[in-house]
Amino acid sequence: MKGFWHDAVEFFPILMSGVALTIVVTIGSLLLSTALGLIWAMMRVSGIKALSMLSASLINVIRGIPIIVLLFYLYFVMPDLGVTLSALQAAILGLGIAYSAYQAENFRAGIEAIDKGQIEAAQSIGMGWWLTMRRVVLPQAVRIVLPPYGNVMIMMLKDSSQASTITVAELALQGKLIASSTFKNTNVFTMVALMYLTMSIPLILLVRHFEKRAGKK
Amino acid sequence: MIELNDVHKSFGQVEVLKGITASVQKGEVVCIIGPSGSGKSTILRCINGLESYDRGEISVEGLKVDRDASSIVNIRTQVSMVFQRFNLFPHRTVLENVIEGPLFVKKEPRAQVYERGRALLARVGLAEKADVHPPQLSGGQQQRVAIARALAMQPKAILFDEPTSALDPELVGDVLGVMRKLADDGMTMVVVTHEMGFARDVADRVLFIDGGVIVEQGPAKALLNQPQHPRTQDFLRRVLHPL
């Protein structure tokens, strides 16, 4: 750990540029996975058999492919099919799709946890499927869904490091580049680890807050 | 205004309604009594399309009840329902529960809906609870909110599915009081209940249902005081004199 503080000061700006990309990838794929997950979950609970089965198979396919393979596919294979994505686009798309499966299952569990009487009450005042979802089911499901959603956020933050495998210069890749050019493995990777931890802590606190709120009811 | 003609309904292998034929006139209060599992609640749930039925026909003011047709929304806005377990929306305030239907389903003007919502809460004796959330209320209060929510739709009839069965005994009176006032005001009501006193005093007609068929029906006082069918006699004896 010799000269840790000296190295820390020197490498900090480069690592911070990695942090910026890490945050972009995380937020981008979080938004995408949330939107896709919501769509899969809605299809799943729509009561229309074709949609429900389509969603179930999509989720299984996505769950069955490692994130890293999905990333390779988007970044290295898609150009052969005439679709060229930048590394950043491929990373956000890949992580977003990969995590949409987990988001969907989480959302579905939340929706299905709502008392059936709530849905009947909504129907009895003339609400259709969509209005029942929007006004009655989803607002109540949010409370149930938020704690696991927070955990997904933490996992996504860490899994954004997989974008390094397709040349996105986020925190992990920046660390690796510095380390391999300076041989200061210990100092550099300790810094990288601390920076991930620093970003995770607010999320961990957020999850705890969500859990307390969900528990209160 | 509500007509049931030879209605059959099965859950899997079990036939719960075996040919129900009945009608409810405008302004009439009809109580449905009978043992648990006899199909009483299922009848109500079929009338406003919460359940489908297999055979026969149900119509409300000449409009056929078909839960897969878009007309079901029309029927549900005309025939409200009050549930045994209240089923209020816990994430909305009492007033928001009451105005939800008129505001978002019937799309009535906001100011008018709020005004009517508050008036209805006053009518069920809960004006001062408008801004609290349902879980903070007693069961009896929640059920009165549910009645206000049903009334807010300005329905032509209200279906009550054992409205007092989930209440502590000392809270039953408040809810029955509100229902009696509604009956006095001429509301068409179909009430599944075990409250024989309410049935005798408030109902125009009583249907006794057992095993998915109407065993006996008639004017409330006559049926409850001098039941003709042995099964009705047996049921009433058990309910009125459990010891």
PDB file of N, CA, C and O in Angstrom, chain B residues 33-74:
ATOM      1  N   ILE B  33     -81.417 -15.182   1.948  1.00  0.00           N
ATOM      2  CA  ILE B  33     -80.896 -15.873   3.121  1.00  0.00           C
ATOM      3  C   ILE B  33     -80.656 -17.335   2.761  1.00  0.00           C
ATOM      4  O   ILE B  33     -81.132 -17.822   1.735  1.00  0.00           O
ATOM      5  N   GLY B  34     -79.912 -18.014   3.620  1.00  0.00           N
ATOM      6  CA  GLY B  34     -79.644 -19.423   3.372  1.00  0.00           C
ATOM      7  C   GLY B  34     -78.313 -19.811   3.983  1.00  0.00           C
ATOM      8  O   GLY B  34     -77.537 -18.956   4.394  1.00  0.00           O
ATOM      9  N   PRO B  35     -78.058 -21.122   4.075  1.00  0.00           N
ATOM     10  CA  PRO B  35     -76.818 -21.598   4.698  1.00  0.00           C
ATOM     11  C   PRO B  35     -75.585 -21.195   3.885  1.00  0.00           C
ATOM     12  O   PRO B  35     -75.698 -20.854   2.707  1.00  0.00           O
ATOM     13  N   SER B  36     -74.412 -21.265   4.537  1.00  0.00           N
ATOM     14  CA  SER B  36     -73.163 -20.965   3.841  1.00  0.00           C
ATOM     15  C   SER B  36     -72.967 -21.930   2.685  1.00  0.00           C
ATOM     16  O   SER B  36     -73.322 -23.103   2.791  1.00  0.00           O
ATOM     17  N   GLY B  37     -72.430 -21.427   1.596  1.00  0.00           N
ATOM     18  CA  GLY B  37     -72.141 -22.284   0.466  1.00  0.00           C
ATOM     19  C   GLY B  37     -73.361 -22.626  -0.358  1.00  0.00           C
ATOM     20  O   GLY B  37     -73.310 -23.476  -1.233  1.00  0.00           O
ATOM     21  N   SER B  38     -74.485 -21.938  -0.090  1.00  0.00           N
ATOM     22  CA  SER B  38     -75.707 -22.259  -0.825  1.00  0.00           C
ATOM     23  C   SER B  38     -75.768 -21.539  -2.168  1.00  0.00           C
ATOM     24  O   SER B  38     -76.636 -21.825  -2.976  1.00  0.00           O
ATOM     25  N   GLY B  39     -74.850 -20.596  -2.394  1.00  0.00           N
ATOM     26  CA  GLY B  39     -74.820 -19.896  -3.670  1.00  0.00           C
ATOM     27  C   GLY B  39     -75.343 -18.468  -3.601  1.00  0.00           C
ATOM     28  O   GLY B  39     -75.469 -17.807  -4.625  1.00  0.00           O
ATOM     29  N   LYS B  40     -75.601 -17.976  -2.372  1.00  0.00           N
ATOM     30  CA  LYS B  40     -76.177 -16.621  -2.220  1.00  0.00           C
ATOM     31  C   LYS B  40     -75.266 -15.555  -2.817  1.00  0.00           C
ATOM     32  O   LYS B  40     -75.690 -14.732  -3.629  1.00  0.00           O
ATOM     33  N   SER B  41     -74.012 -15.575  -2.380  1.00  0.00           N
ATOM     34  CA  SER B  41     -73.077 -14.550  -2.858  1.00  0.00           C
ATOM     35  C   SER B  41     -72.837 -14.671  -4.353  1.00  0.00           C
ATOM     36  O   SER B  41     -72.676 -13.669  -5.050  1.00  0.00           O
ATOM     37  N   THR B  42     -72.816 -15.912  -4.838  1.00  0.00           N
ATOM     38  CA  THR B  42     -72.573 -16.128  -6.265  1.00  0.00           C
ATOM     39  C   THR B  42     -73.646 -15.440  -7.111  1.00  0.00           C
ATOM     40  O   THR B  42     -73.357 -14.893  -8.172  1.00  0.00           O
ATOM     41  N   ILE B  43     -74.886 -15.457  -6.623  1.00  0.00           N
ATOM     42  CA  ILE B  43     -75.963 -14.781  -7.360  1.00  0.00           C
ATOM     43  C   ILE B  43     -75.636 -13.297  -7.514  1.00  0.00           C
ATOM     44  O   ILE B  43     -75.685 -12.744  -8.619  1.00  0.00           O
ATOM     45  N   LEU B  44     -75.259 -12.664  -6.399  1.00  0.00           N
ATOM     46  CA  LEU B  44     -74.925 -11.232  -6.469  1.00  0.00           C
ATOM     47  C   LEU B  44     -73.765 -10.996  -7.429  1.00  0.00           C
ATOM     48  O   LEU B  44     -73.793 -10.078  -8.246  1.00  0.00           O
ATOM     49  N   ARG B  45     -72.751 -11.856  -7.308  1.00  0.00           N
ATOM     50  CA  ARG B  45     -71.550 -11.652  -8.110  1.00  0.00           C
ATOM     51  C   ARG B  45     -71.821 -11.868  -9.595  1.00  0.00           C
ATOM     52  O   ARG B  45     -71.140 -11.292 -10.435  1.00  0.00           O
ATOM     53  N   CYS B  46     -72.818 -12.691  -9.891  1.00  0.00           N
ATOM     54  CA  CYS B  46     -73.198 -12.868 -11.297  1.00  0.00           C
ATOM     55  C   CYS B  46     -73.970 -11.655 -11.813  1.00  0.00           C
ATOM     56  O   CYS B  46     -73.859 -11.292 -12.983  1.00  0.00           O
ATOM     57  N   ILE B  47     -74.752 -11.035 -10.929  1.00  0.00           N
ATOM     58  CA  ILE B  47     -75.589  -9.918 -11.382  1.00  0.00           C
ATOM     59  C   ILE B  47     -74.718  -8.758 -11.881  1.00  0.00           C
ATOM     60  O   ILE B  47     -75.052  -8.111 -12.868  1.00  0.00           O
ATOM     61  N   ASN B  48     -73.592  -8.492 -11.201  1.00  0.00           N
ATOM     62  CA  ASN B  48     -72.774  -7.394 -11.741  1.00  0.00           C
ATOM     63  C   ASN B  48     -71.508  -7.897 -12.431  1.00  0.00           C
ATOM     64  O   ASN B  48     -70.551  -7.153 -12.621  1.00  0.00           O
ATOM     65  N   GLY B  49     -71.539  -9.166 -12.820  1.00  0.00           N
ATOM     66  CA  GLY B  49     -70.503  -9.669 -13.721  1.00  0.00           C
ATOM     67  C   GLY B  49     -69.143  -9.899 -13.082  1.00  0.00           C
ATOM     68  O   GLY B  49     -68.152 -10.008 -13.786  1.00  0.00           O
ATOM     69  N   LEU B  50     -69.070 -10.002 -11.751  1.00  0.00           N
ATOM     70  CA  LEU B  50     -67.793 -10.385 -11.144  1.00  0.00           C
ATOM     71  C   LEU B  50     -67.539 -11.868 -11.398  1.00  0.00           C
ATOM     72  O   LEU B  50     -66.396 -12.324 -11.402  1.00  0.00           O
ATOM     73  N   GLU B  51     -68.641 -12.618 -11.577  1.00  0.00           N
ATOM     74  CA  GLU B  51     -68.531 -14.011 -12.011  1.00  0.00           C
ATOM     75  C   GLU B  51     -69.319 -14.159 -13.311  1.00  0.00           C
ATOM     76  O   GLU B  51     -70.307 -13.454 -13.513  1.00  0.00           O
ATOM     77  N   SER B  52     -68.883 -15.077 -14.139  1.00  0.00           N
ATOM     78  CA  SER B  52     -69.682 -15.401 -15.313  1.00  0.00           C
ATOM     79  C   SER B  52     -70.673 -16.495 -14.900  1.00  0.00           C
ATOM     80  O   SER B  52     -70.505 -17.130 -13.871  1.00  0.00           O
ATOM     81  N   TYR B  53     -71.715 -16.663 -15.694  1.00  0.00           N
ATOM     82  CA  TYR B  53     -72.624 -17.785 -15.435  1.00  0.00           C
ATOM     83  C   TYR B  53     -72.671 -18.649 -16.689  1.00  0.00           C
ATOM     84  O   TYR B  53     -72.334 -18.197 -17.776  1.00  0.00           O
ATOM     85  N   ASP B  54     -73.057 -19.922 -16.499  1.00  0.00           N
ATOM     86  CA  ASP B  54     -72.917 -20.885 -17.597  1.00  0.00           C
ATOM     87  C   ASP B  54     -74.151 -20.927 -18.487  1.00  0.00           C
ATOM     88  O   ASP B  54     -74.044 -21.040 -19.702  1.00  0.00           O
ATOM     89  N   ARG B  55     -75.328 -20.879 -17.863  1.00  0.00           N
ATOM     90  CA  ARG B  55     -76.567 -21.003 -18.637  1.00  0.00           C
ATOM     91  C   ARG B  55     -77.606 -20.056 -18.089  1.00  0.00           C
ATOM     92  O   ARG B  55     -77.491 -19.570 -16.960  1.00  0.00           O
ATOM     93  N   GLY B  56     -78.671 -19.826 -18.853  1.00  0.00           N
ATOM     94  CA  GLY B  56     -79.716 -18.921 -18.425  1.00  0.00           C
ATOM     95  C   GLY B  56     -79.363 -17.494 -18.786  1.00  0.00           C
ATOM     96  O   GLY B  56     -78.413 -17.255 -19.545  1.00  0.00           O
ATOM     97  N   GLU B  57     -80.128 -16.557 -18.251  1.00  0.00           N
ATOM     98  CA  GLU B  57     -79.836 -15.165 -18.586  1.00  0.00           C
ATOM     99  C   GLU B  57     -80.112 -14.249 -17.395  1.00  0.00           C
ATOM    100  O   GLU B  57     -81.066 -14.440 -16.643  1.00  0.00           O
ATOM    101  N   ILE B  58     -79.212 -13.272 -17.233  1.00  0.00           N
ATOM    102  CA  ILE B  58     -79.431 -12.226 -16.238  1.00  0.00           C
ATOM    103  C   ILE B  58     -79.507 -10.913 -17.001  1.00  0.00           C
ATOM    104  O   ILE B  58     -78.690 -10.677 -17.902  1.00  0.00           O
ATOM    105  N   SER B  59     -80.476 -10.082 -16.677  1.00  0.00           N
ATOM    106  CA  SER B  59     -80.511  -8.770 -17.316  1.00  0.00           C
ATOM    107  C   SER B  59     -80.815  -7.689 -16.289  1.00  0.00           C
ATOM    108  O   SER B  59     -81.464  -7.942 -15.265  1.00  0.00           O
ATOM    109  N   VAL B  60     -80.272  -6.524 -16.549  1.00  0.00           N
ATOM    110  CA  VAL B  60     -80.514  -5.364 -15.703  1.00  0.00           C
ATOM    111  C   VAL B  60     -81.134  -4.295 -16.586  1.00  0.00           C
ATOM    112  O   VAL B  60     -80.503  -3.842 -17.545  1.00  0.00           O
ATOM    113  N   GLU B  61     -82.361  -3.923 -16.292  1.00  0.00           N
ATOM    114  CA  GLU B  61     -83.113  -2.976 -17.114  1.00  0.00           C
ATOM    115  C   GLU B  61     -83.049  -3.365 -18.590  1.00  0.00           C
ATOM    116  O   GLU B  61     -82.762  -2.540 -19.457  1.00  0.00           O
ATOM    117  N   GLY B  62     -83.249  -4.649 -18.831  1.00  0.00           N
ATOM    118  CA  GLY B  62     -83.317  -5.135 -20.210  1.00  0.00           C
ATOM    119  C   GLY B  62     -81.971  -5.373 -20.856  1.00  0.00           C
ATOM    120  O   GLY B  62     -81.888  -5.928 -21.941  1.00  0.00           O
ATOM    121  N   LEU B  63     -80.884  -4.961 -20.183  1.00  0.00           N
ATOM    122  CA  LEU B  63     -79.546  -5.132 -20.757  1.00  0.00           C
ATOM    123  C   LEU B  63     -78.942  -6.428 -20.223  1.00  0.00           C
ATOM    124  O   LEU B  63     -78.822  -6.622 -19.013  1.00  0.00           O
ATOM    125  N   LYS B  64     -78.548  -7.329 -21.125  1.00  0.00           N
ATOM    126  CA  LYS B  64     -78.029  -8.622 -20.720  1.00  0.00           C
ATOM    127  C   LYS B  64     -76.675  -8.472 -20.018  1.00  0.00           C
ATOM    128  O   LYS B  64     -75.813  -7.720 -20.479  1.00  0.00           O
ATOM    129  N   VAL B  65     -76.528  -9.180 -18.906  1.00  0.00           N
ATOM    130  CA  VAL B  65     -75.248  -9.150 -18.187  1.00  0.00           C
ATOM    131  C   VAL B  65     -74.302 -10.154 -18.826  1.00  0.00           C
ATOM    132  O   VAL B  65     -74.567 -11.355 -18.823  1.00  0.00           O
ATOM    133  N   ASP B  66     -73.219  -9.636 -19.392  1.00  0.00           N
ATOM    134  CA  ASP B  66     -72.217 -10.499 -20.018  1.00  0.00           C
ATOM    135  C   ASP B  66     -70.856  -9.899 -19.682  1.00  0.00           C
ATOM    136  O   ASP B  66     -70.498  -8.832 -20.175  1.00  0.00           O
ATOM    137  N   ARG B  67     -70.109 -10.612 -18.822  1.00  0.00           N
ATOM    138  CA  ARG B  67     -68.898  -9.976 -18.294  1.00  0.00           C
ATOM    139  C   ARG B  67     -67.819  -9.804 -19.357  1.00  0.00           C
ATOM    140  O   ARG B  67     -66.848  -9.081 -19.154  1.00  0.00           O
ATOM    141  N   ASP B  68     -67.983 -10.455 -20.505  1.00  0.00           N
ATOM    142  CA  ASP B  68     -66.987 -10.289 -21.562  1.00  0.00           C
ATOM    143  C   ASP B  68     -67.382  -9.210 -22.570  1.00  0.00           C
ATOM    144  O   ASP B  68     -66.621  -8.914 -23.488  1.00  0.00           O
ATOM    145  N   ALA B  69     -68.579  -8.624 -22.404  1.00  0.00           N
ATOM    146  CA  ALA B  69     -69.005  -7.573 -23.332  1.00  0.00           C
ATOM    147  C   ALA B  69     -68.665  -6.207 -22.736  1.00  0.00           C
ATOM    148  O   ALA B  69     -68.527  -6.062 -21.529  1.00  0.00           O
ATOM    149  N   SER B  70     -68.531  -5.218 -23.608  1.00  0.00           N
ATOM    150  CA  SER B  70     -68.158  -3.893 -23.098  1.00  0.00           C
ATOM    151  C   SER B  70     -69.319  -3.270 -22.320  1.00  0.00           C
ATOM    152  O   SER B  70     -69.114  -2.368 -21.513  1.00  0.00           O
ATOM    153  N   SER B  71     -70.548  -3.790 -22.527  1.00  0.00           N
ATOM    154  CA  SER B  71     -71.703  -3.242 -21.814  1.00  0.00           C
ATOM    155  C   SER B  71     -71.631  -3.507 -20.315  1.00  0.00           C
ATOM    156  O   SER B  71     -72.392  -2.922 -19.543  1.00  0.00           O
ATOM    157  N   ILE B  72     -70.696  -4.374 -19.894  1.00  0.00           N
ATOM    158  CA  ILE B  72     -70.617  -4.705 -18.470  1.00  0.00           C
ATOM    159  C   ILE B  72     -70.268  -3.465 -17.642  1.00  0.00           C
ATOM    160  O   ILE B  72     -70.713  -3.305 -16.515  1.00  0.00           O
ATOM    161  N   VAL B  73     -69.481  -2.570 -18.241  1.00  0.00           N
ATOM    162  CA  VAL B  73     -69.123  -1.336 -17.534  1.00  0.00           C
ATOM    163  C   VAL B  73     -70.378  -0.514 -17.274  1.00  0.00           C
ATOM    164  O   VAL B  73     -70.577   0.041 -16.188  1.00  0.00           O
ATOM    165  N   ASN B  74     -71.232  -0.484 -18.269  1.00  0.00           N
ATOM    166  CA  ASN B  74     -72.500   0.227 -18.147  1.00  0.00           C
ATOM    167  C   ASN B  74     -73.334  -0.337 -16.991  1.00  0.00           C
ATOM    168  O   ASN B  74     -73.877   0.401 -16.166  1.00  0.00           O
TER     169      ASN B  74
END
